[in-house]
mmCIF file of C-alpha atoms and ligand atoms in Angstrom:
data_model
loop_
_atom_site.group_PDB
_atom_site.id
_atom_site.type_symbol
_atom_site.label_atom_id
_atom_site.label_comp_id
_atom_site.label_asym_id
_atom_site.label_seq_id
_atom_site.Cartn_x
_atom_site.Cartn_y
_atom_site.Cartn_z
ATOM 1 C CA MET A 1 0.663 -20.989 -22.400
ATOM 2 C CA GLN A 2 -1.830 -23.634 -21.290
ATOM 3 C CA LEU A 3 -5.134 -23.252 -19.475
ATOM 4 C CA THR A 4 -6.614 -26.032 -17.353
ATOM 5 C CA PRO A 5 -10.132 -25.261 -16.040
ATOM 6 C CA TYR A 6 -10.780 -26.466 -12.490
ATOM 7 C CA ALA A 7 -14.411 -27.370 -12.888
ATOM 8 C CA ALA A 8 -16.893 -28.352 -15.524
ATOM 9 C CA GLY A 9 -18.921 -25.241 -14.622
ATOM 10 C CA GLY A 10 -15.951 -23.140 -15.707
ATOM 11 C CA PHE A 11 -15.071 -21.477 -12.387
ATOM 12 C CA GLY A 12 -11.310 -21.037 -11.976
ATOM 13 C CA ALA A 13 -8.453 -22.227 -14.162
ATOM 14 C CA GLU A 14 -4.764 -22.931 -13.746
ATOM 15 C CA VAL A 15 -2.404 -21.298 -16.241
ATOM 16 C CA SER A 16 0.943 -22.929 -16.970
ATOM 17 C CA GLY A 17 3.829 -22.279 -19.335
ATOM 18 C CA LEU A 18 4.368 -18.605 -18.461
ATOM 19 C CA ASP A 19 7.270 -17.072 -16.575
ATOM 20 C CA LEU A 20 5.734 -13.932 -15.094
ATOM 21 C CA SER A 21 9.075 -12.479 -14.023
ATOM 22 C CA GLU A 22 9.418 -11.577 -17.732
ATOM 23 C CA PRO A 23 7.104 -9.030 -19.425
ATOM 24 C CA LEU A 24 4.073 -10.690 -21.066
ATOM 25 C CA SER A 25 3.708 -10.524 -24.834
ATOM 26 C CA ALA A 26 0.703 -8.487 -26.059
ATOM 27 C CA ASP A 27 -0.821 -11.735 -27.299
ATOM 28 C CA ASP A 28 -0.480 -13.551 -23.941
ATOM 29 C CA ALA A 29 -1.809 -10.506 -22.053
ATOM 30 C CA ASP A 30 -4.837 -10.467 -24.344
ATOM 31 C CA ARG A 31 -5.471 -14.179 -23.825
ATOM 32 C CA LEU A 32 -5.151 -13.815 -20.045
ATOM 33 C CA ARG A 33 -7.677 -10.961 -19.941
ATOM 34 C CA GLY A 34 -10.114 -13.071 -21.954
ATOM 35 C CA ALA A 35 -9.453 -16.091 -19.692
ATOM 36 C CA LEU A 36 -10.090 -14.014 -16.554
ATOM 37 C CA ASP A 37 -13.431 -12.792 -17.930
ATOM 38 C CA ARG A 38 -14.372 -16.380 -18.633
ATOM 39 C CA TYR A 39 -12.992 -18.235 -15.557
ATOM 40 C CA ARG A 40 -13.084 -15.359 -12.979
ATOM 41 C CA LEU A 41 -10.102 -16.825 -11.107
ATOM 42 C CA LEU A 42 -6.686 -17.641 -12.600
ATOM 43 C CA VAL A 43 -3.923 -19.476 -10.739
ATOM 44 C CA PHE A 44 -0.243 -19.490 -11.737
ATOM 45 C CA ARG A 45 2.136 -21.799 -9.850
ATOM 46 C CA GLY A 46 5.885 -21.705 -9.267
ATOM 47 C CA GLN A 47 6.531 -18.009 -9.984
ATOM 48 C CA GLU A 48 9.482 -15.947 -8.731
ATOM 49 C CA LEU A 49 8.217 -12.371 -8.623
ATOM 50 C CA THR A 50 9.733 -9.176 -7.300
ATOM 51 C CA PRO A 51 7.200 -6.520 -6.184
ATOM 52 C CA GLU A 52 8.025 -4.596 -9.383
ATOM 53 C CA ALA A 53 7.323 -7.656 -11.558
ATOM 54 C CA GLN A 54 3.991 -8.263 -9.808
ATOM 55 C CA VAL A 55 2.923 -4.649 -10.411
ATOM 56 C CA ARG A 56 3.966 -4.948 -14.084
ATOM 57 C CA PHE A 57 1.919 -8.163 -14.397
ATOM 58 C CA ALA A 58 -1.078 -6.447 -12.720
ATOM 59 C CA ARG A 59 -0.874 -3.628 -15.280
ATOM 60 C CA SER A 60 -1.609 -6.150 -18.059
ATOM 61 C CA PHE A 61 -5.171 -6.307 -16.704
ATOM 62 C CA GLY A 62 -5.767 -2.595 -16.228
ATOM 63 C CA THR A 63 -4.782 0.436 -14.209
ATOM 64 C CA VAL A 64 -3.273 -0.369 -10.860
ATOM 65 C CA ALA A 65 -5.502 1.151 -8.162
ATOM 66 C CA PRO A 66 -4.033 2.959 -5.158
ATOM 67 C CA PRO A 67 -4.065 0.663 -2.108
ATOM 68 C CA GLU A 68 -6.926 1.023 0.358
ATOM 69 C CA PRO A 69 -6.244 0.672 4.083
ATOM 70 C CA SER A 70 -7.477 -2.729 5.294
ATOM 71 C CA ALA A 71 -6.924 -5.139 8.151
ATOM 72 C CA GLY A 72 -3.413 -6.527 8.187
ATOM 73 C CA LEU A 73 -2.439 -4.677 5.019
ATOM 74 C CA SER A 74 0.298 -2.144 4.770
ATOM 75 C CA THR A 75 2.128 -0.587 1.873
ATOM 76 C CA HIS A 76 5.129 -2.704 0.982
ATOM 77 C CA SER A 77 7.668 0.022 0.416
ATOM 78 C CA GLU A 78 7.966 3.580 -0.782
ATOM 79 C CA ALA A 79 9.620 2.240 -3.917
ATOM 80 C CA VAL A 80 6.544 0.173 -4.856
ATOM 81 C CA PRO A 81 3.585 1.995 -3.263
ATOM 82 C CA GLU A 82 1.025 0.080 -5.378
ATOM 83 C CA LEU A 83 1.822 -3.189 -3.643
ATOM 84 C CA GLN A 84 0.401 -4.133 -0.260
ATOM 85 C CA TRP A 85 1.804 -6.574 2.170
ATOM 86 C CA LEU A 86 -0.695 -8.923 3.806
ATOM 87 C CA SER A 87 0.922 -10.486 6.810
ATOM 88 C CA TYR A 88 0.229 -12.110 10.144
ATOM 89 C CA LEU A 89 2.966 -10.050 11.719
ATOM 90 C CA ARG A 90 2.642 -6.284 11.979
ATOM 91 C CA ALA A 91 4.760 -4.054 9.717
ATOM 92 C CA ASP A 92 7.319 -3.633 12.533
ATOM 93 C CA GLY A 93 7.646 -7.442 12.797
ATOM 94 C CA SER A 94 5.772 -7.729 16.099
ATOM 95 C CA GLU A 95 2.988 -10.254 16.864
ATOM 96 C CA PRO A 96 -0.578 -8.896 16.578
ATOM 97 C CA SER A 97 -2.180 -8.144 19.932
ATOM 98 C CA ASP A 98 -5.771 -8.645 18.700
ATOM 99 C CA ARG A 99 -6.146 -12.199 17.419
ATOM 100 C CA ARG A 100 -9.845 -12.161 16.666
ATOM 101 C CA PRO A 101 -10.806 -12.938 13.052
ATOM 102 C CA SER A 102 -10.600 -10.002 10.637
ATOM 103 C CA GLN A 103 -12.761 -8.932 7.702
ATOM 104 C CA ALA A 104 -10.738 -11.232 5.413
ATOM 105 C CA ASP A 105 -12.084 -14.191 7.406
ATOM 106 C CA VAL A 106 -15.638 -13.676 6.177
ATOM 107 C CA TRP A 107 -16.974 -13.672 2.605
ATOM 108 C CA HIS A 108 -16.314 -10.446 0.737
ATOM 109 C CA THR A 109 -15.641 -8.723 -2.533
ATOM 110 C CA ASP A 110 -12.911 -6.123 -2.188
ATOM 111 C CA TYR A 111 -13.778 -2.488 -1.403
ATOM 112 C CA ALA A 112 -17.538 -2.763 -2.075
ATOM 113 C CA TYR A 113 -17.928 0.382 0.084
ATOM 114 C CA LEU A 114 -16.300 2.549 -2.615
ATOM 115 C CA PRO A 115 -18.382 4.138 -5.399
ATOM 116 C CA ASP A 116 -16.011 2.622 -7.969
ATOM 117 C CA PRO A 117 -14.319 -0.408 -6.364
ATOM 118 C CA ALA A 118 -11.256 -1.861 -8.075
ATOM 119 C CA GLY A 119 -12.663 -4.763 -10.054
ATOM 120 C CA LEU A 120 -9.618 -7.049 -10.039
ATOM 121 C CA ALA A 121 -7.006 -8.164 -7.536
ATOM 122 C CA CYS A 122 -3.903 -10.320 -7.510
ATOM 123 C CA LEU A 123 -2.150 -12.032 -4.598
ATOM 124 C CA PHE A 124 1.309 -13.569 -4.619
ATOM 125 C CA GLY A 125 2.425 -16.168 -2.052
ATOM 126 C CA VAL A 126 5.759 -15.072 -0.543
ATOM 127 C CA GLU A 127 5.877 -16.907 2.787
ATOM 128 C CA ILE A 128 3.439 -19.778 3.165
ATOM 129 C CA PRO A 129 3.069 -21.857 6.336
ATOM 130 C CA GLU A 130 2.060 -25.511 6.310
ATOM 131 C CA ASP A 131 -1.609 -26.210 7.093
ATOM 132 C CA GLY A 132 -3.045 -22.989 5.761
ATOM 133 C CA PRO A 133 -5.010 -20.864 5.928
ATOM 134 C CA ASP A 134 -6.222 -21.491 2.387
ATOM 135 C CA THR A 135 -8.240 -18.933 0.409
ATOM 136 C CA LEU A 136 -11.802 -19.889 -0.527
ATOM 137 C CA PHE A 137 -13.503 -18.425 -3.600
ATOM 138 C CA ALA A 138 -17.246 -18.442 -4.348
ATOM 139 C CA ASP A 139 -18.586 -18.194 -7.889
ATOM 140 C CA MET A 140 -21.205 -15.445 -7.547
ATOM 141 C CA GLN A 141 -22.202 -15.686 -11.234
ATOM 142 C CA GLY A 142 -22.761 -19.451 -11.024
ATOM 143 C CA ALA A 143 -24.756 -18.926 -7.827
ATOM 144 C CA TYR A 144 -26.915 -16.274 -9.512
ATOM 145 C CA ASP A 145 -27.530 -18.464 -12.577
ATOM 146 C CA ALA A 146 -28.710 -21.294 -10.319
ATOM 147 C CA LEU A 147 -31.538 -19.189 -8.815
ATOM 148 C CA ASP A 148 -34.972 -19.503 -10.337
ATOM 149 C CA PRO A 149 -35.901 -16.859 -12.939
ATOM 150 C CA ASP A 150 -38.484 -15.062 -10.749
ATOM 151 C CA ARG A 151 -36.035 -14.768 -7.907
ATOM 152 C CA ARG A 152 -33.397 -13.443 -10.307
ATOM 153 C CA SER A 153 -35.701 -10.695 -11.590
ATOM 154 C CA GLU A 154 -36.698 -9.677 -8.031
ATOM 155 C CA LEU A 155 -33.043 -9.421 -7.013
ATOM 156 C CA ARG A 156 -32.126 -7.380 -10.088
ATOM 157 C CA GLU A 157 -34.406 -4.586 -8.772
ATOM 158 C CA LEU A 158 -32.474 -4.224 -5.491
ATOM 159 C CA ARG A 159 -29.527 -2.118 -4.405
ATOM 160 C CA ALA A 160 -27.317 -3.139 -1.493
ATOM 161 C CA ILE A 161 -25.595 -0.643 0.810
ATOM 162 C CA HIS A 162 -21.988 -1.355 1.798
ATOM 163 C CA GLN A 163 -19.985 0.337 4.516
ATOM 164 C CA GLN A 164 -16.264 0.244 5.251
ATOM 165 C CA ARG A 165 -16.717 -0.663 8.905
ATOM 166 C CA GLY A 166 -19.920 -2.485 8.270
ATOM 167 C CA GLY A 167 -21.417 -5.886 7.694
ATOM 168 C CA LEU A 168 -24.692 -7.234 8.983
ATOM 169 C CA ASP A 169 -22.895 -8.908 11.868
ATOM 170 C CA PRO A 170 -19.860 -6.750 12.719
ATOM 171 C CA ALA A 171 -19.466 -8.523 16.069
ATOM 172 C CA LEU A 172 -18.054 -11.476 14.087
ATOM 173 C CA TYR A 173 -14.685 -9.923 13.462
ATOM 174 C CA ARG A 174 -12.045 -7.402 14.376
ATOM 175 C CA LEU A 175 -12.343 -4.188 12.403
ATOM 176 C CA PRO A 176 -9.255 -2.769 10.794
ATOM 177 C CA PRO A 177 -7.460 0.209 12.250
ATOM 178 C CA TYR A 178 -8.487 2.676 9.546
ATOM 179 C CA LEU A 179 -7.286 5.630 11.568
ATOM 180 C CA GLY A 180 -3.634 6.453 11.942
ATOM 181 C CA PRO A 181 -2.212 7.134 15.419
ATOM 182 C CA GLY A 182 -3.589 10.405 16.802
ATOM 183 C CA GLN A 183 -6.005 10.836 13.860
ATOM 184 C CA PRO A 184 -9.434 11.952 15.180
ATOM 185 C CA ASP A 185 -12.415 9.732 14.318
ATOM 186 C CA ASP A 186 -14.480 12.357 12.502
ATOM 187 C CA GLY A 187 -16.334 9.767 10.438
ATOM 188 C CA SER A 188 -14.298 10.427 7.308
ATOM 189 C CA ALA A 189 -12.813 6.924 7.504
ATOM 190 C CA GLN A 190 -16.310 5.456 7.350
ATOM 191 C CA ARG A 191 -17.071 5.261 3.658
ATOM 192 C CA GLN A 192 -20.287 3.946 2.189
ATOM 193 C CA ALA A 193 -21.637 3.148 -1.285
ATOM 194 C CA ALA A 194 -24.707 1.491 -2.778
ATOM 195 C CA HIS A 195 -24.488 -0.876 -5.756
ATOM 196 C CA PRO A 196 -26.986 -3.120 -7.522
ATOM 197 C CA LEU A 197 -27.273 -6.424 -5.636
ATOM 198 C CA VAL A 198 -26.896 -8.098 -9.016
ATOM 199 C CA ARG A 199 -24.147 -6.651 -11.205
ATOM 200 C CA CYS A 200 -23.687 -7.186 -14.886
ATOM 201 C CA HIS A 201 -20.129 -7.991 -15.923
ATOM 202 C CA PRO A 202 -18.876 -5.385 -18.418
ATOM 203 C CA ALA A 203 -16.999 -7.907 -20.565
ATOM 204 C CA SER A 204 -18.971 -11.159 -20.399
ATOM 205 C CA GLY A 205 -22.433 -9.673 -19.829
ATOM 206 C CA ARG A 206 -23.068 -12.336 -17.152
ATOM 207 C CA HIS A 207 -24.846 -11.357 -13.946
ATOM 208 C CA GLY A 208 -23.532 -12.080 -10.473
ATOM 209 C CA LEU A 209 -24.545 -11.492 -6.859
ATOM 210 C CA TYR A 210 -22.620 -8.533 -5.456
ATOM 211 C CA MET A 211 -22.400 -8.464 -1.657
ATOM 212 C CA ALA A 212 -19.935 -8.801 1.210
ATOM 213 C CA GLN A 213 -20.516 -10.191 4.698
ATOM 214 C CA CYS A 214 -18.108 -7.644 6.163
ATOM 215 C CA TYR A 215 -19.392 -4.580 4.284
ATOM 216 C CA THR A 216 -23.064 -5.022 3.328
ATOM 217 C CA ILE A 217 -25.248 -3.255 5.901
ATOM 218 C CA GLY A 218 -28.619 -3.278 4.190
ATOM 219 C CA ILE A 219 -30.785 -3.117 1.099
ATOM 220 C CA GLU A 220 -32.250 0.207 -0.011
ATOM 221 C CA GLY A 221 -35.925 0.520 1.003
ATOM 222 C CA MET A 222 -35.936 -2.701 3.028
ATOM 223 C CA ALA A 223 -36.223 -3.075 6.816
ATOM 224 C CA GLU A 224 -32.986 -4.154 8.500
ATOM 225 C CA ALA A 225 -34.284 -7.554 9.630
ATOM 226 C CA ALA A 226 -35.572 -8.398 6.154
ATOM 227 C CA ALA A 227 -32.302 -7.257 4.531
ATOM 228 C CA LYS A 228 -30.301 -9.345 6.989
ATOM 229 C CA ALA A 229 -32.434 -12.410 6.271
ATOM 230 C CA LEU A 230 -32.136 -11.907 2.500
ATOM 231 C CA VAL A 231 -28.334 -11.517 2.527
ATOM 232 C CA ALA A 232 -27.989 -14.535 4.867
ATOM 233 C CA ALA A 233 -30.192 -16.652 2.570
ATOM 234 C CA LEU A 234 -28.188 -15.600 -0.499
ATOM 235 C CA TYR A 235 -24.923 -16.488 1.247
ATOM 236 C CA ALA A 236 -26.319 -19.879 2.289
ATOM 237 C CA HIS A 237 -27.080 -20.465 -1.397
ATOM 238 C CA ALA A 238 -23.870 -18.997 -2.896
ATOM 239 C CA THR A 239 -21.466 -20.806 -0.566
ATOM 240 C CA GLN A 240 -22.685 -24.320 -1.290
ATOM 241 C CA GLN A 241 -19.801 -26.632 -2.163
ATOM 242 C CA ARG A 242 -20.753 -26.661 -5.857
ATOM 243 C CA PHE A 243 -19.942 -22.933 -6.192
ATOM 244 C CA LEU A 244 -16.649 -23.007 -4.260
ATOM 245 C CA HIS A 245 -12.985 -23.315 -5.077
ATOM 246 C CA ARG A 246 -10.371 -23.751 -2.323
ATOM 247 C CA HIS A 247 -6.892 -22.487 -3.114
ATOM 248 C CA VAL A 248 -4.249 -24.334 -1.066
ATOM 249 C CA TRP A 249 -1.260 -22.015 -1.109
ATOM 250 C CA ARG A 250 2.304 -22.861 -2.085
ATOM 251 C CA ARG A 251 5.142 -20.374 -2.146
ATOM 252 C CA GLY A 252 5.324 -18.847 -5.655
ATOM 253 C CA ASP A 253 1.554 -19.032 -6.371
ATOM 254 C CA LEU A 254 -0.003 -16.010 -8.048
ATOM 255 C CA LEU A 255 -3.794 -15.632 -8.079
ATOM 256 C CA VAL A 256 -5.830 -13.111 -10.066
ATOM 257 C CA TRP A 257 -9.573 -12.787 -9.519
ATOM 258 C CA ASP A 258 -12.533 -10.746 -10.629
ATOM 259 C CA ASN A 259 -14.287 -9.017 -7.743
ATOM 260 C CA LEU A 260 -17.488 -8.449 -9.724
ATOM 261 C CA ALA A 261 -17.953 -12.159 -10.261
ATOM 262 C CA THR A 262 -16.613 -13.729 -7.059
ATOM 263 C CA ASN A 263 -16.391 -13.522 -3.277
ATOM 264 C CA HIS A 264 -13.464 -14.786 -1.243
ATOM 265 C CA ARG A 265 -12.384 -15.392 2.340
ATOM 266 C CA ARG A 266 -9.643 -16.984 4.363
ATOM 267 C CA SER A 267 -10.423 -20.568 5.390
ATOM 268 C CA LYS A 268 -9.403 -19.794 9.006
ATOM 269 C CA PRO A 269 -7.941 -16.838 10.892
ATOM 270 C CA LEU A 270 -4.207 -16.249 10.571
ATOM 271 C CA ASP A 271 -2.375 -17.585 13.580
ATOM 272 C CA ARG A 272 1.173 -17.947 12.232
ATOM 273 C CA PRO A 273 3.578 -16.040 9.992
ATOM 274 C CA ARG A 274 2.362 -15.880 6.380
ATOM 275 C CA VAL A 275 3.085 -13.174 3.798
ATOM 276 C CA LEU A 276 1.113 -12.411 0.627
ATOM 277 C CA HIS A 277 1.746 -9.488 -1.731
ATOM 278 C CA ARG A 278 -1.359 -7.879 -3.114
ATOM 279 C CA VAL A 279 -2.166 -5.469 -5.957
ATOM 280 C CA THR A 280 -5.627 -4.274 -7.035
ATOM 281 C CA MET A 281 -6.531 -3.140 -10.527
ATOM 282 C CA ARG A 282 -9.246 -1.418 -12.520
ATOM 283 C CA ARG A 283 -10.207 -3.438 -15.583
ATOM 284 C CA LYS A 284 -8.791 -2.231 -18.889
ATOM 285 C CA GLY A 285 -11.277 -0.320 -20.984
ATOM 286 C CA ALA A 286 -14.305 -0.672 -18.702
ATOM 287 C CA GLU A 287 -15.708 0.690 -15.486
ATOM 288 C CA ALA A 288 -15.088 -1.843 -12.662
HETATM 289 O O1 LIG B 301 -5.437 -14.019 3.257
HETATM 290 C C1 LIG B 301 -6.209 -14.573 2.468
HETATM 291 O O2 LIG B 301 -6.200 -15.799 2.263
HETATM 292 C C2 LIG B 301 -7.300 -13.768 1.797
HETATM 293 C C3 LIG B 301 -6.930 -12.340 1.610
HETATM 294 C C4 LIG B 301 -8.074 -11.455 1.287
HETATM 295 O O3 LIG B 301 -9.183 -11.645 1.713
HETATM 296 C C5 LIG B 301 -7.848 -10.296 0.409
HETATM 297 O O4 LIG B 301 -6.722 -10.092 -0.059
HETATM 298 O O5 LIG B 301 -8.837 -9.557 0.163
#
């Protein structure tokens, strides 16, 4: 197994020399967990993975979390309920009727609106069109480190509030259909959680900005306008080119990322058939 870091700053690395359709050795699994804590994003190319093999691979990083309902995501099959299917087409194969951008088209960390969000996720490229969309990743630890020390201590005092159908500018995108057909909107599908705006990584001890354009609705104890301005300023900082990695998809790519340390988004809204398989995990041995 070989690791090639993408950047001098250590954000993202490509892993070669592993066939993930076969079970990982305990030694390789250990090295991959360590590499993910260090690089926050791992990319494997040229894999042939069944849904079962992807779930087995995901289990090397921790407990596989039950899928959460999200825009464009549906459970793959009853046989593999842990795996979600992220597609342009609807589950019945029809074209989407609402083509506005979705929450995946703005910067986010997955499921920030849950009290204990799954800390890790992996995506496998099954059907990949030419010309994207790509997936963009932002290094939220690198962005935090680059702030000046006073700013860092101020931010460490704050807690951000995240909501499932939220975001400081919800008009930007289409919200997912959280409710099933005929299910009354009694508010139960509207989940909310508060987390420190700066989270400390349980394995590396590094701090990172923890926020999501599509979920963060405010900062505890701060007026809405001030919270909006703060989150916008932090995004302007964290999404500078020097903190970004763009993944240009090929069929057979498998990506694993750490949601405590990164944000991600699609480079442009889906407008053509594309299928990714997705599994989310809770880190082994630590709270996510
Ligand atoms: O479709 C993509 O490129 C990104 C998917 C995404 O945002 C997610 O899986 O959370």
